[in-house]
PDB file of C-alpha atoms in Angstrom:
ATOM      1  CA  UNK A   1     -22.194 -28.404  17.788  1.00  0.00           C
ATOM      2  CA  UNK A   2     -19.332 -27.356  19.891  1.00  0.00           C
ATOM      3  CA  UNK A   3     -20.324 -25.046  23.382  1.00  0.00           C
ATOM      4  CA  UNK A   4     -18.348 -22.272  22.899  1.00  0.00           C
ATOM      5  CA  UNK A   5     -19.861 -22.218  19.456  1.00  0.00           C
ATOM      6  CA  UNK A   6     -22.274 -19.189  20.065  1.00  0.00           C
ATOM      7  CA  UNK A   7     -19.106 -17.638  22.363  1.00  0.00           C
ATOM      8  CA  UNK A   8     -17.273 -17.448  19.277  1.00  0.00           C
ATOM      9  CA  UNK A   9     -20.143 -16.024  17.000  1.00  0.00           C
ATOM     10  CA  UNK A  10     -20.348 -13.554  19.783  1.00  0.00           C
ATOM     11  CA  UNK A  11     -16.689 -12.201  19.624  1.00  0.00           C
ATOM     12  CA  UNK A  12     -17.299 -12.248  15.826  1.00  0.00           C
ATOM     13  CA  UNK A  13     -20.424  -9.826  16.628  1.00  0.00           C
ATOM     14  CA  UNK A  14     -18.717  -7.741  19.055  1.00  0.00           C
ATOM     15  CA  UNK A  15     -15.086  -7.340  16.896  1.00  0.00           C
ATOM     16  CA  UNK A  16     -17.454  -6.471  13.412  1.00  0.00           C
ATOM     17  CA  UNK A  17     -16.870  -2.718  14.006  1.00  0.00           C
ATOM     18  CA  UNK A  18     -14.035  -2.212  15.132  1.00  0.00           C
ATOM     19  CA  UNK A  19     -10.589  -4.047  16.903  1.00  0.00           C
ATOM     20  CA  UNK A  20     -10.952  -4.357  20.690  1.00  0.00           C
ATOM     21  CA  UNK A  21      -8.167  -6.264  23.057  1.00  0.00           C
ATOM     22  CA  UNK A  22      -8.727  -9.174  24.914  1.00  0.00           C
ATOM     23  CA  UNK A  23      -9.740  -7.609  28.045  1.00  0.00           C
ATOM     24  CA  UNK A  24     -12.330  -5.132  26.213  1.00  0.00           C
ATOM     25  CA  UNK A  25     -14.319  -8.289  24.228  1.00  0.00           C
ATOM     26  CA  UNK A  26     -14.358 -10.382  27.530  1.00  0.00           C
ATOM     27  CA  UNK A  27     -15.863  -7.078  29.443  1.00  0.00           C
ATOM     28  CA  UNK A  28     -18.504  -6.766  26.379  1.00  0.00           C
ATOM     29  CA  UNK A  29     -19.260 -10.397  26.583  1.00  0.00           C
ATOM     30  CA  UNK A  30     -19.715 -10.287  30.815  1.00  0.00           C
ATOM     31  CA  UNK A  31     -21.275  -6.949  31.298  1.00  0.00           C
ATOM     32  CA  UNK A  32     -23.226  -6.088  28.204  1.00  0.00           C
ATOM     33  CA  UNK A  33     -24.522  -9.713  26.795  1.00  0.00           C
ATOM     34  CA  UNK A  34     -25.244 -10.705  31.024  1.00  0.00           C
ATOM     35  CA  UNK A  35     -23.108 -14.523  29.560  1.00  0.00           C
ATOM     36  CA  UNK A  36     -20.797 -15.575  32.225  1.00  0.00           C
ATOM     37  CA  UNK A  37     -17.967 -17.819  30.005  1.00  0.00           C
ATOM     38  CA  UNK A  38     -14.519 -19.152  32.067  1.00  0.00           C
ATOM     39  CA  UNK A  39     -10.884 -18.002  30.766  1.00  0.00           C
ATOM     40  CA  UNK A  40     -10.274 -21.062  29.329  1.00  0.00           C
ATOM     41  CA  UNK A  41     -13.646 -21.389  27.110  1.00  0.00           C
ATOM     42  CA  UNK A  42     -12.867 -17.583  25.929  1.00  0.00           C
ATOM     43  CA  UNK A  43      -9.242 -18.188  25.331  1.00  0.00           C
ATOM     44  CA  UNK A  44     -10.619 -21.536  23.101  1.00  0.00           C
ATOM     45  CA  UNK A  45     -12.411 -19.811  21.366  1.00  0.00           C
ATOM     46  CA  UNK A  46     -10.287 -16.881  20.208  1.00  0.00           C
ATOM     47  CA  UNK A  47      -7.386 -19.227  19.157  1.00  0.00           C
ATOM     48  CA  UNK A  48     -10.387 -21.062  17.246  1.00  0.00           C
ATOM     49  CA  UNK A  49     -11.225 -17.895  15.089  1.00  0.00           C
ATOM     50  CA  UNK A  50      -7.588 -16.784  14.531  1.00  0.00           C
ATOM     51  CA  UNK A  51      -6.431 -20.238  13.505  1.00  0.00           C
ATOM     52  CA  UNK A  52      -9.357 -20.357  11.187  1.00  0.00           C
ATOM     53  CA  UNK A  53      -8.481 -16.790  10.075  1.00  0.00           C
ATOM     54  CA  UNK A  54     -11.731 -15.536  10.916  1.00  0.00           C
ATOM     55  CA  UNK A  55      -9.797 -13.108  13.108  1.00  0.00           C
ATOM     56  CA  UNK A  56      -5.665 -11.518  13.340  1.00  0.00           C
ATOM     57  CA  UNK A  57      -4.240  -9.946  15.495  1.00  0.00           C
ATOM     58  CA  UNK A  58      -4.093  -6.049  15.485  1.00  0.00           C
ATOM     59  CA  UNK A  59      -2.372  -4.264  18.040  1.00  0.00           C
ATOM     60  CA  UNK A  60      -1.249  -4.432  21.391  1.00  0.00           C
ATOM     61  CA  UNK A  61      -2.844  -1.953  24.046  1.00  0.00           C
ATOM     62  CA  UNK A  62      -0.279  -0.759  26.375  1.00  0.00           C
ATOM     63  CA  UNK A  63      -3.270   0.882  28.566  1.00  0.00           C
ATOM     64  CA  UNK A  64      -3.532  -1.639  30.634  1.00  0.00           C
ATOM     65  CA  UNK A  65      -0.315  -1.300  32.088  1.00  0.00           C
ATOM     66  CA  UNK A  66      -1.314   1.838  33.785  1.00  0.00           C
ATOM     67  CA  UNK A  67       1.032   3.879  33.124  1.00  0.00           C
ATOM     68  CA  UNK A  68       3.807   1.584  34.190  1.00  0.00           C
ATOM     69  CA  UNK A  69       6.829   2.770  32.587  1.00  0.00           C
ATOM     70  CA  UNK A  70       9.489  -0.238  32.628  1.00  0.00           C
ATOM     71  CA  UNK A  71       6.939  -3.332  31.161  1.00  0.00           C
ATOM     72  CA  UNK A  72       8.412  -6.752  31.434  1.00  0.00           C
ATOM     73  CA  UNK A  73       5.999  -9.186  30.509  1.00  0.00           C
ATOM     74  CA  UNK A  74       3.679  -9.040  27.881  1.00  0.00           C
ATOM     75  CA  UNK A  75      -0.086 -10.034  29.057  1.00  0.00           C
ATOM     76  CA  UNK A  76      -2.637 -11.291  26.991  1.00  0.00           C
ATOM     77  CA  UNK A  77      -5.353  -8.795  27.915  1.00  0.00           C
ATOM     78  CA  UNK A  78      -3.749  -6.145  25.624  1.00  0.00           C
ATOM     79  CA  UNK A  79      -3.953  -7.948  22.321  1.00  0.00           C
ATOM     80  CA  UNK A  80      -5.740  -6.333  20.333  1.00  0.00           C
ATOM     81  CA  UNK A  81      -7.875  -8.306  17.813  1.00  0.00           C
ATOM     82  CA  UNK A  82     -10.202  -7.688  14.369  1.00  0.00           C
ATOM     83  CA  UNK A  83     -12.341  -8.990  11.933  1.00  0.00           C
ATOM     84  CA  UNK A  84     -10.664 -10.835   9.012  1.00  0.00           C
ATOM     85  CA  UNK A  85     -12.378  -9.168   5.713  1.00  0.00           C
ATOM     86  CA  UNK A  86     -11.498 -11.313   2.914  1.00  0.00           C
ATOM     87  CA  UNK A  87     -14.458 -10.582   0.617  1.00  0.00           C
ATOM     88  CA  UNK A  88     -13.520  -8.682  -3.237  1.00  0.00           C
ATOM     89  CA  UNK A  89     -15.656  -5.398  -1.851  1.00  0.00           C
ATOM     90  CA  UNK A  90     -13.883  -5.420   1.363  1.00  0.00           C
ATOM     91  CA  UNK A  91     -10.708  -5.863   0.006  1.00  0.00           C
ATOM     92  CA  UNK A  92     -11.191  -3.685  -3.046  1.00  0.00           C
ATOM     93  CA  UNK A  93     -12.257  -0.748   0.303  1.00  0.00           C
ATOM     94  CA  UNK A  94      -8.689  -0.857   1.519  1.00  0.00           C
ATOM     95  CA  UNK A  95      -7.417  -0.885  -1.620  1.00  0.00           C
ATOM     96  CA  UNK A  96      -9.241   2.856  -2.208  1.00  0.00           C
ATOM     97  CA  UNK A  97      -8.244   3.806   1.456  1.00  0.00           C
ATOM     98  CA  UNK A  98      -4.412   3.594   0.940  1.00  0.00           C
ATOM     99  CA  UNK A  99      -5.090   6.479  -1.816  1.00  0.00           C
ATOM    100  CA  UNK A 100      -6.993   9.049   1.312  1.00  0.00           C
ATOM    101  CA  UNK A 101      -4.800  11.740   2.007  1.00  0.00           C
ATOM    102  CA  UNK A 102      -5.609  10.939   6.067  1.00  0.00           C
ATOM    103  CA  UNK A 103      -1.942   9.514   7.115  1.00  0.00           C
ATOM    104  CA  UNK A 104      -3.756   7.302   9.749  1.00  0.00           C
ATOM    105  CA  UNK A 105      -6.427   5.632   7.679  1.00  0.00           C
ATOM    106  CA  UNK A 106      -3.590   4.683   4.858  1.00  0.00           C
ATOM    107  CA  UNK A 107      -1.241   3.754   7.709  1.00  0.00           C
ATOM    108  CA  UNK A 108      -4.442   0.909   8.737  1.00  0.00           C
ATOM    109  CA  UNK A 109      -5.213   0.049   5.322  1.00  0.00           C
ATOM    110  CA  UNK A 110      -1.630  -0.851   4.585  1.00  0.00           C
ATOM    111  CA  UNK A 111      -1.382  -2.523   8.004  1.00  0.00           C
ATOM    112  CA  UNK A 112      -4.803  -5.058   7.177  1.00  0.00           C
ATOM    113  CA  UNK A 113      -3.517  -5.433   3.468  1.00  0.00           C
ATOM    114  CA  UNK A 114      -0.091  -6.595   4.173  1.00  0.00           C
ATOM    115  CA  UNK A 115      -1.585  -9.101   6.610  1.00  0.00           C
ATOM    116  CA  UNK A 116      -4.303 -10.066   3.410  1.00  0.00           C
ATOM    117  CA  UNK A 117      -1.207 -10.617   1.585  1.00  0.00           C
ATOM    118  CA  UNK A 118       0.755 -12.457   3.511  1.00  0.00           C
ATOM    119  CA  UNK A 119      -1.706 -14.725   3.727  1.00  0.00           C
ATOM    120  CA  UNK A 120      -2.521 -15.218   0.423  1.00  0.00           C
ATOM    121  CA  UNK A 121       1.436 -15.413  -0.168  1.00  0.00           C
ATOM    122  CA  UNK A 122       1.477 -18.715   2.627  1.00  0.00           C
ATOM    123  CA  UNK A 123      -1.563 -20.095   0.374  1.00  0.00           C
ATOM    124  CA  UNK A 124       0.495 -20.049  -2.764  1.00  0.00           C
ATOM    125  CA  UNK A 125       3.984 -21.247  -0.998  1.00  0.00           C
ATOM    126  CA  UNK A 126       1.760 -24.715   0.604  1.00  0.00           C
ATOM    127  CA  UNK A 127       0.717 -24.968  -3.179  1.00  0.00           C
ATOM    128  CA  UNK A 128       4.482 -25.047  -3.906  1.00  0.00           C
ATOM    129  CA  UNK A 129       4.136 -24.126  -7.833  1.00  0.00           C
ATOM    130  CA  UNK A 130       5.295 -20.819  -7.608  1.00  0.00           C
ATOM    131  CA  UNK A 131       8.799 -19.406  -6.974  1.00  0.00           C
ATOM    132  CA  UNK A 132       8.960 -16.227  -4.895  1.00  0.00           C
ATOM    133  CA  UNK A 133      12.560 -14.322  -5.675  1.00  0.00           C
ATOM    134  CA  UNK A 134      11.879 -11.945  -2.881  1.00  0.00           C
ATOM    135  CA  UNK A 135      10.198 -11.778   0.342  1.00  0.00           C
ATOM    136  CA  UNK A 136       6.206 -11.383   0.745  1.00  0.00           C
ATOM    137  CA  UNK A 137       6.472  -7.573   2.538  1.00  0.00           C
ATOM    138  CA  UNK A 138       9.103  -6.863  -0.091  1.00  0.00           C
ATOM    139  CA  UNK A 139       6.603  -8.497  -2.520  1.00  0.00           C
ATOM    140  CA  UNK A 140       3.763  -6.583  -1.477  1.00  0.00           C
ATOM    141  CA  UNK A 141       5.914  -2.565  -1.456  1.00  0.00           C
ATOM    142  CA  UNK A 142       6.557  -3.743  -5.282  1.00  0.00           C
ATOM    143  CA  UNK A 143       3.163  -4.482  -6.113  1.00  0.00           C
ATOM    144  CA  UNK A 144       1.786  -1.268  -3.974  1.00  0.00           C
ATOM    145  CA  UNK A 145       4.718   0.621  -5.949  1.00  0.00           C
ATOM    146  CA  UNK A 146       3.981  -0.552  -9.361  1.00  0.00           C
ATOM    147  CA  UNK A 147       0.006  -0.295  -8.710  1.00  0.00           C
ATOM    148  CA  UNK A 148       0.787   3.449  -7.797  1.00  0.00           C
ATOM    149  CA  UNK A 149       3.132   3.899 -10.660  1.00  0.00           C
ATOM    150  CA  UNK A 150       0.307   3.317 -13.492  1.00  0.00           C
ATOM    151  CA  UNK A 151      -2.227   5.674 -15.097  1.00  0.00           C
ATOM    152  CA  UNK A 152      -5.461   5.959 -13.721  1.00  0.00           C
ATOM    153  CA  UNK A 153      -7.722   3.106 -15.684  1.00  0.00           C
ATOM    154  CA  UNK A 154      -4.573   0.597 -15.968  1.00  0.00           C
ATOM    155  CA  UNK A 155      -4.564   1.457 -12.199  1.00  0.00           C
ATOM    156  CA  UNK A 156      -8.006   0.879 -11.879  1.00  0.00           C
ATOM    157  CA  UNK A 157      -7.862  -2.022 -13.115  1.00  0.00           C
ATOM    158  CA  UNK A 158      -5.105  -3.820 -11.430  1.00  0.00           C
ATOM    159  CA  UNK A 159      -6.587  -2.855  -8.092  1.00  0.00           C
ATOM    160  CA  UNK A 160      -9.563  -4.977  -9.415  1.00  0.00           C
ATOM    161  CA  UNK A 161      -7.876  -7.635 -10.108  1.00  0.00           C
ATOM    162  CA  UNK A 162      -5.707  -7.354  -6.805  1.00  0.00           C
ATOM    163  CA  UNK A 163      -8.581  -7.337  -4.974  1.00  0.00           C
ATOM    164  CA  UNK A 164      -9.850 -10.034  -6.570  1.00  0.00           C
ATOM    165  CA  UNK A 165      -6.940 -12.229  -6.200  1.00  0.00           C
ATOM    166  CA  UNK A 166      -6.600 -11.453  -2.254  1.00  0.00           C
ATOM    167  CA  UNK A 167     -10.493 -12.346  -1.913  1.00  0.00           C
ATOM    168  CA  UNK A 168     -11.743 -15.896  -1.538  1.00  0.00           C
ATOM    169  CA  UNK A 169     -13.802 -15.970  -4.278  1.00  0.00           C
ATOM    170  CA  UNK A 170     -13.642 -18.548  -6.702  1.00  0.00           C
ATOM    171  CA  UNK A 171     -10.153 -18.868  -9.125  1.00  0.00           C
ATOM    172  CA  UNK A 172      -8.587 -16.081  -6.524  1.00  0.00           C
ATOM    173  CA  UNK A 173      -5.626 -17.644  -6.139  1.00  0.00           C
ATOM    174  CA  UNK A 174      -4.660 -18.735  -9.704  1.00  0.00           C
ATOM    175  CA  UNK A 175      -4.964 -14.978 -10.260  1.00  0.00           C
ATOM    176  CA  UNK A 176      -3.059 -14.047  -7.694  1.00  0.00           C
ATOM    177  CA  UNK A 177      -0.077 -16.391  -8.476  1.00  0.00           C
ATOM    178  CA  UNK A 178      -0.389 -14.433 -12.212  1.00  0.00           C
ATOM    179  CA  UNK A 179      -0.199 -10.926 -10.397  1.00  0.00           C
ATOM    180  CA  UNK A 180       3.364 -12.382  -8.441  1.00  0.00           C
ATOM    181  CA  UNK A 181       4.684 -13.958 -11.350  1.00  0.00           C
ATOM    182  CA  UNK A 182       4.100 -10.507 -13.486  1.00  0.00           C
ATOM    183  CA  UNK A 183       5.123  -8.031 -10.245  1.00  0.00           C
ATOM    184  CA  UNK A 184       8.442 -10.139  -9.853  1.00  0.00           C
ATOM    185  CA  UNK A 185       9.241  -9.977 -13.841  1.00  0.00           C
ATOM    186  CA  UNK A 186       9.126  -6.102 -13.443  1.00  0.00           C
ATOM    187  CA  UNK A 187      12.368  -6.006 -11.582  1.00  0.00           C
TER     188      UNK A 187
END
């Protein structure tokens, strides 16, 4: 087993509620869990979990600057990094959060399900079977637009299957490569 394998179950534990930058996980993982881990062994292990896609990148978090007005260089203690949720509950969650009427928590649910999407969009494009017309954000508006466009059960039930297809269960992405092929044959 690798040695920065417990590190990285670690940042995992410390990023499960909510997205912290760089700076705020390593400060968790000195001060709170007493483990002393080098730069380079942290560093390893984040680009581990975001290559894997157990983490993304959020945000950036322009505190650190200090109020510096004129920034010019971007430093790797303000990325801002979450969880990766790729389970059908999860999913099917943000689905039902881009309906709240809170501007903010639609704004985030759009933010993580675009990145879901895009995702699943590089999954089907390595597969090479299935011919996008238009671009995966574009893809994703249309789908959000059409979604929102039904009644409520034939709404219901695409956001099922939606959420479905973006999971990784089992026969998720066949699904999902039916939802593109019917989205892009509504235009």
């Amino acid at each position: 087993m690798p040695k920065n394998y417990n590190l990285r179950n670690l940042i995992l534990d410390i990023l499960e509620g909510d997205e912290l930058s760089k700076k705020q996980i390593l400060e968790t993982i000195r001060s709170k869990n007493g483990i002393g881990t080098s730069d380079k062994t942290f560093n390893e292990s984040l680009m581990a979990l975001l290559r894997e896609g157990q983490i993304y990148i959020a945000d950036y978090d322009f505190t650190i600057y200090n109020g510096v007005k004129r920034i010019q260089s971007i430093r790797p203690e303000g990325i801002v990094f979450g969880v990766s949720r790729t389970d059908f509950v999860e999913i099917e969650t943000i689905l039902k959060q881009m309906e709240s009427n809170d501007h903010e928590e639609v704004y985030r649910a759009s933010k993580s399900l675009k990145r879901i999407f895009r995702r699943k969009i590089d999954e089907v494009q390595k597969e090479g079977d299935t011919k996008l017309r238009i671009g995966a954000d574009t893809l994703f508006n249309h789908t959000i637009f059409y979604m929102n466009s039904l009644g409520e059960e034939p709404k219901r039930s695409l956001r099922n299957k939606l959420a479905w297809s973006l999971s990784n269960n089992k026969d998720s992405l066949e699904l999902f490569k039916n939802i593109v092929s019917f989205i892009q044959s509504q235009d």
